[in-house]
Backbone as a ProteinNet text record, in pm:
[ID]
protein_1_A
[PRIMARY]
XXXXXXXXXXXXXXXXXXXXXXXXXXXXXXXXXXXXXXXXXXXXXXXXXXXXXXXXXXXXXXXXXXXXXXXXXXXXXXXXXXXXXXXXXXXXXXXXXXXXXXXXXXXXXXXXXXXXXXXXXXXXXXXXXXXXXXXXXXXXXXXXXXXXXXXXXXXXXXXXXXXXXXXXXXXXXXXXXXXXXXXXXXXXXXXXXXXXXXXXXXXXXXXXXXXXXXXXXXXXXXXXXXXXXXXXXXXXXXXXXXXXXXXXXXXXXXXXXXXXXXX
[TERTIARY]
-701.8	-755	-907.7	-966.6	-1112.2	-1160.3	-1174.2	-1194.1	-1313.8	-1428.9	-1548.5	-1534.5	-1470.7	-1447.4	-1356.6	-1255.8	-1164.1	-1239.3	-1321.2	-1399.7	-1491.4	-1566.3	-1660.3	-1586.6	-1470.6	-1392	-1343.7	-1291.3	-1240	-1352.9	-1465.2	-1580.1	-1627.8	-1637.4	-1680.1	-1580	-1451.4	-1344.6	-1349.8	-1369	-1376.5	-1497	-1610.2	-1731.8	-1717.4	-1667.4	-1651	-1551.8	-1443.1	-1341.5	-1399.1	-1472.1	-1529.6	-1633.1	-1716.3	-1818.7	-1752.3	-1650.3	-1580.2	-1505.8	-1461.4	-1391.1	-1488	-1617.6	-1722.7	-1707	-1679.3	-1670.5	-1778.9	-1801	-1908.7	-1870.3	-1740.6	-1698.3	-1555.8	-1529.5	-1392.6	-1377.4	-1257.9	-1218.4	-1100.7	-1104.7	-1002.7	-955.1	-825.6	-770.5	-778.2	-840.1	-858.3	-765.3	-677.1	-572.3	-597.7	-691.7	-710	-638.9	-578.9	-509.7	-594.9	-548	-626.4	-636.7	-531.2	-534.3	-642.1	-641.6	-741.8	-880.7	-886.6	-1015.1	-1077.8	-997	-1045.5	-1081.9	-993.3	-1017.7	-1142.9	-1159.2	-1277	-1405.5	-1399.9	-1517.9	-1550.1	-1449.2	-1469.9	-1528.4	-1478.5	-1533.1	-1679.5	-1709.4	-1847.2	-1940.8	-1892.6	-1974.4	-2009.7	-1943.8	-1976.7	-2110.8	-2156	-2278.5	-2256.7	-2135.2	-2101.6	-2074.6	-2060.7	-2031.1	-1891.9	-1882	-1754.6	-1733.8	-1619.1	-1582.5	-1459.8	-1472.3	-1361.8	-1302.9	-1173.4	-1105.4	-1009.7	-1027.9	-929.9	-847.9	-714.7	-628.3	-515	-547.4	-444.3	-338.4	-215.5	-102.9	-27.9	-57.9	-1.6	-16.4	-134.5	-157.3	-179.1	-141.6	-165.8	-315.8	-359.8	-502.5	-566.5	-495.2	-554.5	-575.7	-485.5	-501.6	-622.3	-635.7	-749.4	-880.3	-884.9	-1007.3	-1047.2	-949.6	-980.7	-1035.4	-971.4	-1015.5	-1157.2	-1185.9	-1318.3	-1424.3	-1388.1	-1483	-1515.1	-1414	-1435.5	-1524.9	-1499.3	-1581.7	-1727.3	-1751	-1887.8	-1953.1	-1875.8	-1929	-1972	-1889.7	-1924.4	-2043.4	-2051	-2163.4	-2296.2	-2293.6	-2413.9	-2454.2	-2354.8	-2381.8	-2412.8	-2355.5	-2367.8	-2414.1	-2532.9	-2584.7	-2505	-2423.2	-2342.7	-2209.6	-2185.7	-2057.7	-2071.9	-1978	-1966.3	-1825.6	-1812.5	-1681.9	-1650.9	-1521.3	-1479.5	-1340.9	-1321	-1189.1	-1126.7	-1007.3	-932.2	-803.6	-796.7	-679	-565	-464.8	-352.1	-234.1	-250	-140.4	-91.5	-181.6	-133.4	-56.6	-100.2	-31.9	109.4	118	247.7	341.7	290.1	375.2	419.5	335.6	375.5	491	480.7	588.6	714.6	696.5	809.4	885.8	813	878	956.3	902.7	969.3	1099.3	1096.7	1217.4	1287.8	1313.7	1368.5	1513.8	1569.5	1709.4	1726.5	1614.2	1629.1	1690.3	1765.4	1835.7	1770.6	1723.8	1661.2	1761.7	1719.8	1806.6	1882.5	1883	1950.5	1850.6	1876.7	1776.5	1724.6	1811.7	1767	1675.3	1710.9	1628	1496.9	1501.5	1379.3	1284.5	1338.8	1254.8	1194.9	1272.6	1220.7	1103.7	1116.1	1008.9	888.7	915	805.8	726.6	796.3	728.8	638.9	666.1	578.2	437.8	426.2	293.7	210.2	271.6	201.1	167.7	257.9	235	128	118.1	8.4	-125.7	-127.3	-251	-289.2	-189.1	-216.7	-279.6	-223.4	-278	-423.3	-450.5	-585.2	-683	-641.1	-726.4	-760.3	-660.4	-685.9	-769.9	-755.5	-840.2	-987.5	-1018.5	-1157.6	-1204.5	-1112.4	-1147.8	-1193.1	-1115.6	-1151	-1276.5	-1290.8	-1405.8	-1536.7	-1531.8	-1654.7	-1663.6	-1568.8	-1573.4	-1543.4	-1443.5	-1407.8	-1263.6	-1236	-1099.4	-1035.4	-905.6	-832	-797.6	-844.5	-823.5	-707.6	-607.6	-490.7	-515.9	-431.3	-449.3	-325	-229	-105.8	-124.8	-53.1	-58.4	64.8	70.6	173.9	315.1	330.8	463.6	515.1	428	467.6	490.9	400	405.4	510.9	524.5	612.5	722.3	724	828.9	937.9	910.7	1013.1	991.8	886.8	863.5	840.1	764.6	742.9	625.3	646.1	546	616.7	546.1	604.5	575.5	680.3	663.2	589.6	483.8	397	331.9	320.1	245.3	133.4	141.8	42.1	60.4	173	191.7	126.2	76.3	11.1	-138.7	-183.4	-325	-371.3	-503.3	-559.6	-577.2	-616.8	-634.6	-578.2	-542.5	-480.3	-539.2	-654.3	-728.9	-670.9	-585.8	-532.2	-381.5	-326.8	-181.7	-134.1	-225.9	-187.4	-217.7	-244	-270.2	-159.7	-112.2	-15.3	-85	-7.2	-63.4	-147.5	-98.9	-175	-308	-312.4	-437.6	-532.2	-476.4	-559.5	-627.4	-554.2	-614.4	-726.7	-710.8	-818.2	-943.5	-925	-1038.3	-1103.1	-1021.9	-1074.8	-1167.1	-1127.9	-1210.5	-1338.8	-1327.6	-1444.8	-1542.3	-1489.6	-1572.7	-1629	-1588.5	-1636.5	-1606	-1481	-1438.1	-1437.3	-1444.1	-1443.8	-1317.1	-1327.7	-1218.8	-1088.4	-1097.9	-976.2	-899	-968.8	-902.2	-841	-916.3	-865.7	-739.7	-730.2	-616.8	-510.6	-525.4	-431.9	-291.2	-192.7	-53.2	-12.8	38.5	71	170.3	134.4	223	192.2	295.2	272	219.2	224.2	167.5	238.5	367.2	440.6	532.7	535.1	630	557.4	618	560.1	570.5	679.7	698.9	621.4	596.9	530.6	629.6	622.5	713.3	629.5	625.6	549.3	625.4	556.2	622.9	737.6	711.5	815.1	936.9	915.9	1027.2	1115.3	1051.5	1125.5	1190.9	1119.4	1168.7	1268.8	1240.6	1325.7	1279.8	1158	1102.5	950.6	884.8	739	689.3	562.5	505.5	506.8	471.1	481.6	623.6	724.4	863.7	896.5	853.1	880.4	807.1	685.3	606.9	675.2	730	800.3	914.5	990.7	1103.5	1054.1	950.8	901.4	853.2	789	738.1	851.1	969.3	1084.1	1186.9	1166.4	1267.5	1290.9	1417.3	1452.9	1471.8	1429.9	1445.5	1548.9	1586.6	1685.1	1790	1914	2023.9	2041.1	2108.1	2126.9	2198	2285.8	2360.9	2271.1	2150.6	2058.3	1977.8	1997.1	1926.6	2023.2	1966.4	2046.5	1962.4	2029.2	1958.6	1871.9	1752.9	1661.1	1616.9	1595.9	1555.5	1659.6	1786.2	1892.7	1891.2	1867.9	1859.8	1747	1631.4	1516	1539.4	1605	1637.8	1723.4	1821.9	1910.3	1832.2	1737.8	1653.4	1568.8	1503.7	1414.9	1493.8	1606.5	1688	1736.7	1782.2	1830.7	1718.3	1604.2	1493.5	1432	1424.3	1368.1	1453.3	1583.7	1673.3	1670.7	1664.9	1663.4	1534.1	1426.1	1295.1	1256.7	1347.8	1317	1260.5	1311.7	1266.8	1118.7	1060	917.7	832.1	890.9	813.9	817.5	902.2	915.6	874.6	835.5	798	912.5	877.7	978.9	1069.9	1202.3	1294.4	1283.9	1280.5	1273.6	1399.5	1461.1	1578.3	1529.2	1540.5	1495.9	1590	1533	1610.3	1602.3	1714.4	1713.4	1635.2	1554.1	1469.4	1550.3	1670.5	1751.3	1801.3	1792	1834.9	1722.5	1602.7	1488	1476.7	1412.8	1385	1503.4
-3337.9	-3204	-3209.2	-3140.1	-3131.1	-3024.1	-3066.9	-2975.1	-2882.4	-2938.2	-2854.6	-2749.5	-2786.3	-2689.2	-2576	-2610.8	-2509.7	-2417.2	-2474.3	-2393.9	-2297.2	-2349.5	-2265.6	-2155.1	-2189.5	-2092.4	-1978	-2011.2	-1907.8	-1819.4	-1879.5	-1801.3	-1704.9	-1754.5	-1669.5	-1557.2	-1589.7	-1491.2	-1382.2	-1422.6	-1326.4	-1233.1	-1290.6	-1210.1	-1110.7	-1159	-1072.9	-960.1	-992.6	-891	-781	-819.1	-720.7	-632.7	-694.3	-617.8	-517.5	-561.8	-472.9	-361.3	-390.3	-289.6	-197.3	-228	-145.3	-138	-253.7	-262.3	-357	-356	-435.6	-581.5	-606.9	-743.6	-748.6	-833.9	-859.7	-860.2	-822.3	-837.7	-934.7	-1029.7	-1135.1	-1150.8	-1164.4	-1196	-1345	-1385.4	-1527.5	-1565.4	-1660.7	-1696.4	-1826	-1907.1	-2040.6	-2145.3	-2103.1	-2194.8	-2231	-2328.6	-2380.4	-2280.3	-2202	-2107.8	-2001	-1936.2	-1833	-1894.5	-2018.6	-2087.3	-2110.5	-2155.4	-2180.7	-2050.4	-1951.7	-1824.3	-1755.6	-1751.5	-1685.2	-1756.2	-1888.1	-1963.2	-1935.3	-1929.9	-1899.2	-1758.6	-1663.8	-1528	-1527.1	-1601.6	-1608.3	-1663.4	-1755.6	-1819.2	-1724.9	-1609	-1511.5	-1444.3	-1446.2	-1376.2	-1228.8	-1181.5	-1041.5	-1021.2	-896.3	-865.7	-917.5	-986.8	-1043.7	-1011	-953.4	-922.7	-1004.2	-1085.7	-1168.9	-1106.1	-1082.5	-1023	-1123	-1145.1	-1221.3	-1118	-1121.1	-1015.6	-1074.7	-1123.2	-1188.3	-1091.9	-1139.8	-1069.7	-1173.6	-1178.2	-1280.6	-1419.6	-1445.8	-1569.4	-1688.3	-1806.9	-1929.1	-1957.2	-2014.9	-2036.5	-2121.1	-2224.5	-2311.3	-2236.8	-2144.3	-2065.4	-1972.8	-1908.2	-1818.6	-1896.3	-2011.9	-2092.5	-2138	-2182.2	-2226.1	-2111.3	-1995.4	-1879.3	-1839.7	-1834.4	-1793.7	-1897.6	-2024.6	-2131.5	-2126.2	-2098.5	-2090.4	-1971.8	-1857.8	-1739.8	-1767.8	-1828.2	-1858.7	-1958.7	-2055.6	-2154.8	-2088.3	-1997.7	-1929.6	-1836	-1770.4	-1679.9	-1757.1	-1879.9	-1962.6	-2006.4	-2029.3	-2080.5	-1971.1	-1851.1	-1744.7	-1615	-1565.6	-1441.4	-1317.2	-1328.4	-1214.7	-1200.4	-1286.9	-1287.9	-1221.9	-1134.4	-1076.2	-1102.5	-1106.6	-1131.2	-1030.8	-1007.4	-911.2	-951.7	-938.7	-961.6	-827.6	-805.1	-683.8	-727	-704.2	-745.6	-646	-689.1	-601.2	-617	-696.7	-717.1	-586.2	-497.5	-370.7	-285.3	-286.5	-209.3	-264.1	-396.1	-460	-437.2	-453.4	-440.1	-295.6	-201.3	-60.5	-35.3	-90.2	-76.3	-146.8	-264.7	-342.4	-263.4	-189.2	-107.1	8.5	63.1	176.7	133.4	17.6	-30.3	-134.8	-100.1	-196.5	-233.1	-184.3	-215.5	-354.3	-425	-560.4	-651.1	-749.1	-839.1	-976	-1023.2	-1154.2	-1261.9	-1347.1	-1453.9	-1418	-1291.1	-1251.3	-1262.8	-1354	-1393.8	-1276.8	-1192.5	-1088	-988.5	-945.5	-848.7	-910.9	-1035.7	-1101.8	-1121.4	-1154.6	-1171.5	-1038.1	-931.8	-798.7	-763.7	-796.1	-768.3	-858.7	-984.7	-1078.2	-1031.2	-980.5	-935.7	-815.2	-738.1	-624.8	-672.9	-792.2	-846.1	-854.9	-909.8	-923.5	-786.9	-691.1	-557.5	-481	-501.1	-440.2	-498.1	-625.9	-688.6	-634	-613.4	-556.3	-418.1	-333.6	-199.8	-207.5	-302.9	-318.1	-362.3	-455.2	-501.6	-387.6	-306.8	-195.6	-86.1	-69.7	27.2	-11.5	-135.9	-180.3	-196.7	-230.6	-239.3	-105.7	-3.3	130.9	182	149.4	194.2	138.9	14.1	-52.9	-77.2	-25.9	-45.7	-188	-249.5	-388.8	-399.8	-500.3	-529.8	-626.4	-612.6	-704.3	-829.6	-943.2	-1069.5	-1146.6	-1180	-1251.3	-1399.2	-1463	-1604.7	-1688.3	-1630.8	-1703.7	-1809.7	-1921.3	-2028.1	-2022.7	-2112.4	-2106.8	-2127.3	-2217.9	-2245	-2122.3	-2063.5	-1948.9	-1824.8	-1799.5	-1674.9	-1677	-1789.4	-1792.9	-1898.4	-1974.2	-2073.9	-2023.3	-2021.9	-1984.8	-1845.6	-1775.8	-1640.4	-1637.5	-1734.2	-1748	-1661.1	-1532.2	-1436	-1304.4	-1212.2	-1083.2	-980.9	-919.2	-814.2	-696.6	-651.3	-544.6	-584.1	-715.9	-768.5	-852.3	-986.3	-1070.8	-1073.9	-1017	-1002.8	-877.4	-790.6	-667.3	-687.9	-723.8	-755.4	-698.1	-701.8	-655.2	-768.4	-885.2	-1002.5	-1124.4	-1225.8	-1345.1	-1470	-1517.2	-1621.8	-1762.8	-1795.9	-1933.3	-1936.6	-1829.4	-1822.4	-1914.7	-1974.5	-2071.9	-2214	-2230.5	-2362.7	-2401	-2525.4	-2575.3	-2602	-2609.8	-2629.5	-2757	-2864	-2989	-2973.8	-2890	-2864.8	-2780.3	-2690	-2610.1	-2701.8	-2802	-2898.1	-2976.4	-3006.6	-3073.5	-2987	-2858.2	-2766.4	-2757.7	-2756.5	-2748.8	-2866.6	-2983.4	-3102.6	-3092.7	-3049.9	-3037.9	-2932.3	-2827.4	-2719	-2750.2	-2864.3	-2910.1	-2808.9	-2759.3	-2671.2	-2749.4	-2678.5	-2746.9	-2832	-2942.2	-3039.5	-2978.4	-2890.2	-2832.1	-2751.3	-2688.5	-2614.2	-2711.6	-2813.7	-2912.2	-2981.5	-2999.6	-3071.7	-2979.8	-2848.8	-2753.5	-2769.6	-2769.9	-2774.1	-2633.9	-2617.1	-2483.3	-2408.2	-2284	-2195.7	-2052.5	-1967.4	-1828.5	-1741.7	-1792.3	-1720.1	-1590.2	-1579.9	-1455.7	-1462.4	-1577	-1595.2	-1631.4	-1595.1	-1631.4	-1782.2	-1841.7	-1985.5	-2061.5	-2190	-2274	-2308.1	-2234.7	-2258.2	-2284	-2409.6	-2443.5	-2398.9	-2396	-2363.2	-2459.7	-2588.4	-2689.3	-2666.9	-2626.1	-2597.2	-2487.2	-2383.8	-2269.7	-2297.3	-2369.8	-2393.4	-2508.8	-2614	-2732.2	-2835.7	-2817.9	-2912	-2905.5	-3012.5	-3015.3	-2953.1	-2917	-2860.3	-2960.3	-3087.4	-3182.1	-3193.4	-3190.2	-3195.3	-3071.9	-2956.3	-2831.3	-2827.4	-2878.5	-2879.3	-2962.7	-3076.4	-3162.3	-3086.2	-3013.1	-2936.5	-2819.6	-2750.3	-2634.6	-2673	-2788.3	-2833.7	-2864.9	-2896.1	-2931.4	-2819.7	-2715.6	-2609.9	-2542.2	-2528.5	-2468.6	-2569.2	-2693.7	-2798.8	-2903.2	-2904.1	-2999.8	-2927	-2969.9	-2911	-2983.8	-2920.2	-2978.5	-3112.7	-3127.8	-3252.8	-3371.2	-3343.9	-3451.2	-3503.4	-3441.4	-3485.5	-3556.8	-3637.2	-3701.6	-3722	-3746.4	-3772.7	-3657	-3690.8	-3589.4	-3490.7	-3537.9	-3447.5	-3338.3	-3375.6	-3277.2	-3176	-3222.6	-3132.8	-3030.9	-3078.6	-2990.6	-2894.8	-2944	-2855	-2738.6	-2767.9	-2662.6	-2562	-2610.7	-2521.7	-2434.3	-2497.3	-2424.1	-2320.8	-2362.5	-2273.8	-2152.5	-2176.2	-2065.9	-1968.1	-2020.1	-1933.3	-1861.6	-1931.5	-1870.4	-1751.8	-1770.3	-1662.7	-1545.4	-1576.9	-1471	-1390.9	-1453.7	-1387.9	-1329	-1328.6	-1277.3	-1135.8	-1054.8	-915.9	-905.2	-1012.2	-1011	-1046.2	-1114.2	-1173.8	-1094	-993.4	-914.1	-769.9	-694.8	-554.4	-474.2	-364.7	-278.3	-223.9	-239.4	-189	-37.4	7.6	150.7	191.8	299	351.5	437.6	386.1	458	574.3	688.3	805.9	822.8	825	840	962.9	947.6	1056.1	1177.6	1153.2	1266.3	1354.7	1304.7	1386.4	1475.9	1458.4	1535.7	1664.8	1762.7	1887.1	1982
2037.2	2062.3	2066.9	2162.6	2174.4	2076.1	1952.1	1840.5	1858.1	1894.7	1905.9	2015.6	2125.8	2233.1	2185	2107.6	2053.4	1958.4	1872.3	1777.2	1851.9	1947.7	2023.8	2099.1	2153.3	2229.9	2141	2024.2	1933.3	1882.9	1845.8	1796.7	1904.7	2027.5	2139.4	2163.5	2156	2177.6	2071.1	1945.4	1835.6	1851.3	1887.4	1902	2017	2130.1	2247.4	2219.9	2150.1	2121.6	2032.9	1929.8	1837.8	1907.6	1990.6	2063.1	2157.5	2231	2323.3	2250.3	2127.7	2048	1975.2	1987.1	1924.8	1773	1712.5	1566.1	1515.9	1385.5	1327	1305.3	1290	1262.8	1212.7	1112.2	1069.4	917.5	873.5	734.3	731.6	638.3	631.4	488.1	470	339.7	315.6	206.7	175.1	60	88.1	-7.9	-83.1	-32	-87.2	-5.4	106.8	197.1	317.1	393.2	505.3	620.1	646.1	758.3	738.2	622.7	597.4	583.4	536.1	525.3	661.7	756	891.8	961.5	953.6	1022.7	969.9	840.5	784.1	824.5	835.2	878.6	1024.8	1108.3	1250.3	1266.8	1187.3	1192.7	1148.3	1043.8	994.5	1101.4	1181.7	1284.6	1399.2	1406.8	1511.9	1485.8	1362.4	1326.5	1299.5	1319.4	1293.6	1144.9	1106.2	966.3	929.6	819.1	774.2	626.7	596.3	458.2	420.6	319.6	272.2	146.5	150.7	35.8	-26.7	-156.3	-232.8	-307.5	-290.5	-342.8	-426.3	-545.8	-627.8	-678.7	-678.9	-741.3	-824.2	-952.3	-1041.9	-979	-922.9	-849.2	-941.2	-895.4	-969.7	-975	-1084.5	-1108.2	-999.2	-951.6	-850	-718.4	-686.3	-564.8	-576.1	-690.7	-714.7	-708.6	-772.8	-775.1	-635.2	-555.5	-419.4	-336.6	-347.9	-270.7	-308.9	-437.9	-483.6	-447.8	-459.3	-423.1	-274.2	-193.2	-48.4	-12.8	-75.5	-49.8	-85.6	-200.6	-242.6	-147.4	-100.5	-6.8	124.4	176.3	301.1	282.5	169	142.5	140.4	90.9	88.6	229.5	314	448.6	549.3	528.1	628.1	562	598.3	538.7	579	683.3	730.5	656.3	557.4	485.3	348.1	318.6	185.2	132.4	1.1	-59.8	-168.4	-187.4	-289.4	-340.1	-470.7	-530.3	-565.1	-513.3	-542.6	-612.5	-741.5	-818.4	-794.8	-721.1	-688.2	-783.2	-887.5	-982.5	-1044.6	-1091.9	-1149.3	-1048.5	-922.3	-818	-797.4	-785.7	-764.3	-882.6	-1003.1	-1121.9	-1142.8	-1103.2	-1109.1	-1012.9	-892	-794.1	-843.1	-901.1	-953.4	-1059	-1142.2	-1244.9	-1183.9	-1074.6	-1009.3	-943.3	-876.4	-805.6	-891.4	-1016.7	-1112.1	-1085.6	-973	-943.8	-883.2	-858	-804.5	-911	-868.5	-960.8	-956.4	-1068.4	-1073.4	-1032.2	-940.8	-893.3	-767.5	-730.1	-607	-493	-401.1	-301.5	-219.8	-165.6	-73.7	-142.5	-261.7	-332.7	-379.5	-423.2	-464.5	-347.5	-231.2	-112.6	-71.4	-82.2	-48.9	-140	-267.6	-362.3	-335.3	-306.2	-276	-154.8	-53.7	67.5	44.2	-62.4	-90.7	-127.8	-181	-212.7	-85	18.8	146.3	205.6	188.1	244.4	167.8	37.8	-37.8	8.6	38.1	86.6	223.6	310.2	440.9	427.7	339.8	317.3	270.9	183.3	129.3	237.7	321.3	430.9	526.4	559.7	651.7	586.2	456.8	387.1	401.2	366.7	373.9	518.6	608.3	748.6	803.3	774.5	822.9	753.3	625.6	548.8	605.1	653.1	696.3	847.8	924.6	1069.1	1111.4	1046.5	1071.1	1119.8	1200.5	1242.7	1143.9	1124.2	1037.7	1118.2	1070.9	1142.1	1078.7	1158.9	1110.9	1092.8	1012.7	980.5	1012	1085.8	1116	1221.8	1207.5	1307.8	1398.7	1495.3	1599.3	1544.9	1450.4	1394.4	1319.4	1237.9	1157.7	1243.9	1337.3	1414.5	1525	1594.2	1711.1	1704.2	1595.1	1577.4	1486.6	1356.1	1257.9	1199	1242.2	1191.5	1041.9	992.3	848.1	804.1	810.6	764.5	737.8	675.4	640.4	748.2	800.7	900.3	836.4	902.6	850.2	717.6	696.9	584	642.6	625.9	690.1	841	889.2	1033.9	1088.3	1001.1	1043.9	1056.8	1177.4	1200.1	1333.5	1355.3	1482.4	1582.1	1533.9	1620	1548.4	1626.2	1568.4	1634.9	1588.9	1659.9	1657.2	1559.5	1555.7	1581.4	1636.1	1657.5	1769.4	1844.4	1946.7	1900.7	1771.5	1714.7	1617.2	1629.1	1533	1399.6	1293.8	1159	1152	1210.4	1207.6	1280	1382.9	1454.4	1369.9	1289.8	1198.9	1097.2	1048.1	955.6	1023	1152.1	1226.9	1229.8	1252.9	1254.4	1116.7	1012.5	876.4	847.2	893.8	874.7	954.9	1080.8	1167.5	1117.7	1055.9	1004.6	866	811.5	680.2	570.3	569.8	461.8	330.7	218.3	89.7	78.3	6.9	-0.5	-51.8	-149.4	-206.6	-102.6	-9.1	98.3	198.7	234.9	331.3	280.5	149.6	91.1	32.4	52	-8.1	48.8	-39.2	3.1	47	168.6	219.1	131.1	97.2	21.3	59.7	62.5	103.4	-10.3	-134	-247.2	-280.9	-248.2	-272	-392.9	-460.9	-570.4	-699	-812.2	-941.1	-964.1	-920.1	-936.3	-829	-854.4	-755.1	-645	-533.9	-422.1	-297.9	-254.6	-135.5	-11.3	100.9	226.5	253.7	229.9	254.9	166.3	40.4	-49.3	9.1	63.9	115.4	250.1	335	471.4	475.7	400.2	403.7	503.9	555.7	652.7	646.5	688.5	691.5	821.9	824	946.7	1063	1043.1	1154.1	1209.8	1121.1	1168.4	1252.3	1205.8	1277.9	1411.2	1413.1	1537.3	1644.5	1604.2	1700.3	1766.8	1687.2	1741.3	1826.3	1779.9	1854.7	1994	2003.9	2133.9	2231.6	2178.2	2262.6	2273	2193	2181	2316.2	2351.6	2479.2	2590.7	2565.2	2666.1	2624.8	2495.5	2446.1	2363.5	2377.9	2301.8	2169.4	2075.6	1943.7	1952.4	2052.6	2068.7	2101.3	2148.5	2186.1	2067.3	1950.3	1830.2	1736.8	1649.8	1546.7	1421.8	1310.6	1185.4	1141.5	1092.5	1039.5	1146.9	1268.2	1377.1	1399.1	1388.3	1406.3	1292.7	1170.5	1055.5	1074.9	1118.7	1136.8	1252.9	1359	1471.3	1422.6	1339.2	1288.4	1204	1123.5	1043.1	1133.9	1230.8	1322.2	1402.1	1456.5	1540	1460.6	1338.4	1254.5	1221.9	1181	1141.9	1261.8	1374.4	1496	1540.7	1542.5	1585.4	1486.6	1357.8	1256.4	1260.4	1307.7	1307.6	1443.1	1537.2	1671.1	1665.9	1575.6	1566.8	1532.1	1475.1	1442.8	1564	1659.8	1769.1	1898.7	1904.1	2027.1	1998.1	2101	2079.7	2020.3	1952.4	1892	2001.8	1987.4	2091	2106.2	2228.9	2258.7	2333.3	2290	2359.6	2476.5	2598.2	2717.1	2748.8	2782.5	2819.9	2971.8	3041	3187.7	3231.2	3334	3380.6	3423.7	3479.8	3529	3415.2	3289.6	3176.8	3125	3178.1	3132.5	3211.6	3153.9	3225.4	3228.5
[MASK]
+++++++++++++++++++++++++++++++++++++++++++++++++++++++++++++++++++++++++++++++++++++++++++++++++++++++++++++++++++++++++++++++++++++++++++++++++++++++++++++++++++++++++++++++++++++++++++++++++++++++++++++++++++++++++++++++++++++++++++++++++++++++++++++++++++++++

């Protein structure tokens, strides 16, 4: 990948989009992961106003430390960057008490509760975005957004722009290295940060990002019968998750009313 060309292109695209939208810049949620680290740096490079929000909800200490270290690093490098920590733990726990009918250990209800963390963060980003005239900048990559749908609908999927959604995870790591992000961000193990327990993306998905990328690049051109061994296992994971997440990737279905029925 021609890394510098990609960086320059995204920075130019972000700046042009914000100027055309007549906004001051961008607000980004910083999690301590590589995706938000890269996106926030690209936004900072536009020279526009950038607000970085760290929004912990019973977050692990290493995630909090990485996020805060990254924010401080960007603030030192870019005078247009500001950072703020909004502790959403009390908000989440208040909601958790209200919907106490969830059953611990029951996957569907626990996932529903976990996804509220992402949705509270989305609300917070839009609050500060509207308050300061900023667009909410998404941090999803190509595998998550258009491969397996590994994000929360109307949570981290609720954004105004998505600058790295055409980049695979391995390509995002290339950008992180080229942008000289702090080492802890470059080496961070991907996790969605929605669970109290240490659950990495790989733990939840059952496959690594490089494995998923291989399948995504071939998806639609090869049948399951053409795979064997581990590749076949990953194809089955990708195919199942892709189909289950289709509703996240397509426009909201509209029930069309025939014109002759009007009037």
